[in-house]
mmCIF file of C-alpha atoms in Angstrom:
data_model
loop_
_atom_site.group_PDB
_atom_site.id
_atom_site.type_symbol
_atom_site.label_atom_id
_atom_site.label_comp_id
_atom_site.label_asym_id
_atom_site.label_seq_id
_atom_site.Cartn_x
_atom_site.Cartn_y
_atom_site.Cartn_z
ATOM 1 C CA MET A 274 19.471 19.843 45.928
ATOM 2 C CA ASP A 275 19.953 17.207 43.264
ATOM 3 C CA TRP A 276 19.996 13.422 43.629
ATOM 4 C CA GLN A 277 23.760 13.136 44.133
ATOM 5 C CA GLU A 278 23.835 15.776 46.882
ATOM 6 C CA LEU A 279 20.891 14.162 48.617
ATOM 7 C CA ARG A 280 22.598 10.787 48.457
ATOM 8 C CA LYS A 281 25.799 12.190 49.989
ATOM 9 C CA GLU A 282 23.836 13.827 52.790
ATOM 10 C CA ALA A 283 22.017 10.565 53.491
ATOM 11 C CA TYR A 284 25.337 8.758 53.975
ATOM 12 C CA ASN A 285 26.309 11.366 56.581
ATOM 13 C CA LEU A 286 23.267 10.514 58.715
ATOM 14 C CA SER A 287 23.309 8.031 61.565
ATOM 15 C CA VAL A 288 21.859 4.587 60.938
ATOM 16 C CA SER A 289 18.698 5.386 62.899
ATOM 17 C CA ASP A 290 18.212 8.636 60.975
ATOM 18 C CA ARG A 291 18.714 6.825 57.653
ATOM 19 C CA LEU A 292 16.137 4.231 58.674
ATOM 20 C CA ALA A 293 13.721 7.018 59.595
ATOM 21 C CA LEU A 294 14.384 8.634 56.221
ATOM 22 C CA VAL A 295 13.711 5.353 54.402
ATOM 23 C CA GLU A 296 10.484 4.926 56.352
ATOM 24 C CA ALA A 297 9.372 8.463 55.486
ATOM 25 C CA ILE A 298 10.145 7.893 51.807
ATOM 26 C CA VAL A 299 8.253 4.585 51.752
ATOM 27 C CA HIS A 300 5.220 6.216 53.387
ATOM 28 C CA SER A 301 5.268 9.119 50.952
ATOM 29 C CA VAL A 302 5.505 6.803 47.947
ATOM 30 C CA ASN A 303 2.801 4.536 49.338
ATOM 31 C CA ASP A 304 0.478 7.510 49.809
ATOM 32 C CA GLU A 305 0.988 8.513 46.183
ATOM 33 C CA ILE A 306 0.633 5.002 44.765
ATOM 34 C CA ARG A 307 -2.368 3.983 46.855
ATOM 35 C CA PRO A 308 -4.141 7.071 48.144
ATOM 36 C CA ARG A 309 -6.896 6.396 50.627
ATOM 37 C CA PRO A 310 -10.333 7.030 49.196
ATOM 38 C CA PRO A 311 -12.378 9.622 51.034
ATOM 39 C CA VAL A 312 -14.879 8.330 53.568
ATOM 40 C CA PRO A 313 -18.377 8.724 52.114
ATOM 41 C CA PRO A 314 -20.614 11.161 53.977
ATOM 42 C CA GLY A 315 -22.681 9.607 56.732
ATOM 43 C CA VAL A 316 -20.619 6.433 57.181
ATOM 44 C CA VAL A 317 -19.351 7.358 60.629
ATOM 45 C CA GLU A 318 -22.826 8.219 61.850
ATOM 46 C CA ARG A 319 -24.244 4.942 60.501
ATOM 47 C CA LEU A 320 -21.462 2.864 62.074
ATOM 48 C CA ARG A 321 -21.522 4.644 65.420
ATOM 49 C CA GLY A 322 -24.018 2.235 67.011
ATOM 50 C CA VAL A 323 -22.824 -1.028 65.446
ATOM 51 C CA LEU A 324 -20.975 -2.209 68.544
ATOM 52 C CA LYS A 325 -23.403 -0.734 71.042
ATOM 53 C CA THR A 326 -25.197 -3.248 73.263
ATOM 54 C CA ASP A 327 -28.034 -2.929 75.740
ATOM 55 C CA GLY A 328 -25.914 -4.350 78.552
ATOM 56 C CA PRO A 329 -22.508 -3.623 80.024
ATOM 57 C CA PRO A 330 -19.379 -4.710 78.126
ATOM 58 C CA PRO A 331 -18.073 -8.214 78.909
ATOM 59 C CA THR A 332 -15.460 -8.630 81.612
ATOM 60 C CA ASP A 333 -11.987 -9.971 80.892
ATOM 61 C CA GLU A 334 -13.035 -13.343 82.300
ATOM 62 C CA GLU A 335 -16.107 -13.458 80.041
ATOM 63 C CA ILE A 336 -13.975 -12.620 77.013
ATOM 64 C CA GLU A 337 -11.532 -15.415 77.868
ATOM 65 C CA ALA A 338 -14.452 -17.848 78.223
ATOM 66 C CA ILE A 339 -15.847 -16.783 74.833
ATOM 67 C CA LYS A 340 -12.437 -17.231 73.191
ATOM 68 C CA GLU A 341 -11.996 -20.652 74.796
ATOM 69 C CA GLN A 342 -15.452 -21.735 73.638
ATOM 70 C CA ARG A 343 -14.733 -20.617 70.056
ATOM 71 C CA LEU A 344 -11.417 -22.489 70.026
ATOM 72 C CA MET A 345 -13.128 -25.629 71.324
ATOM 73 C CA GLU A 346 -15.785 -25.348 68.621
ATOM 74 C CA LYS A 347 -13.138 -24.820 65.958
ATOM 75 C CA TYR A 348 -10.712 -27.600 66.887
ATOM 76 C CA LEU A 349 -12.718 -30.188 68.821
ATOM 77 C CA LYS A 350 -15.826 -30.502 66.665
#
């Protein structure tokens, strides 16, 4: 299929299908222009424990209090 035939077929698609086609094309071009570098060996294993704590995770209320405290420090000091 050449460019002209492809273009004609695209016009026959519904709007949502054309948008999906555009999205697929953009993703394919993006992957070729900026390919993701491979993850170096061992990175996942080294990062596995970064967020691990000795205690239980904070509750929603504790998280809200932390966020409020940070905002107060940022804007009121």
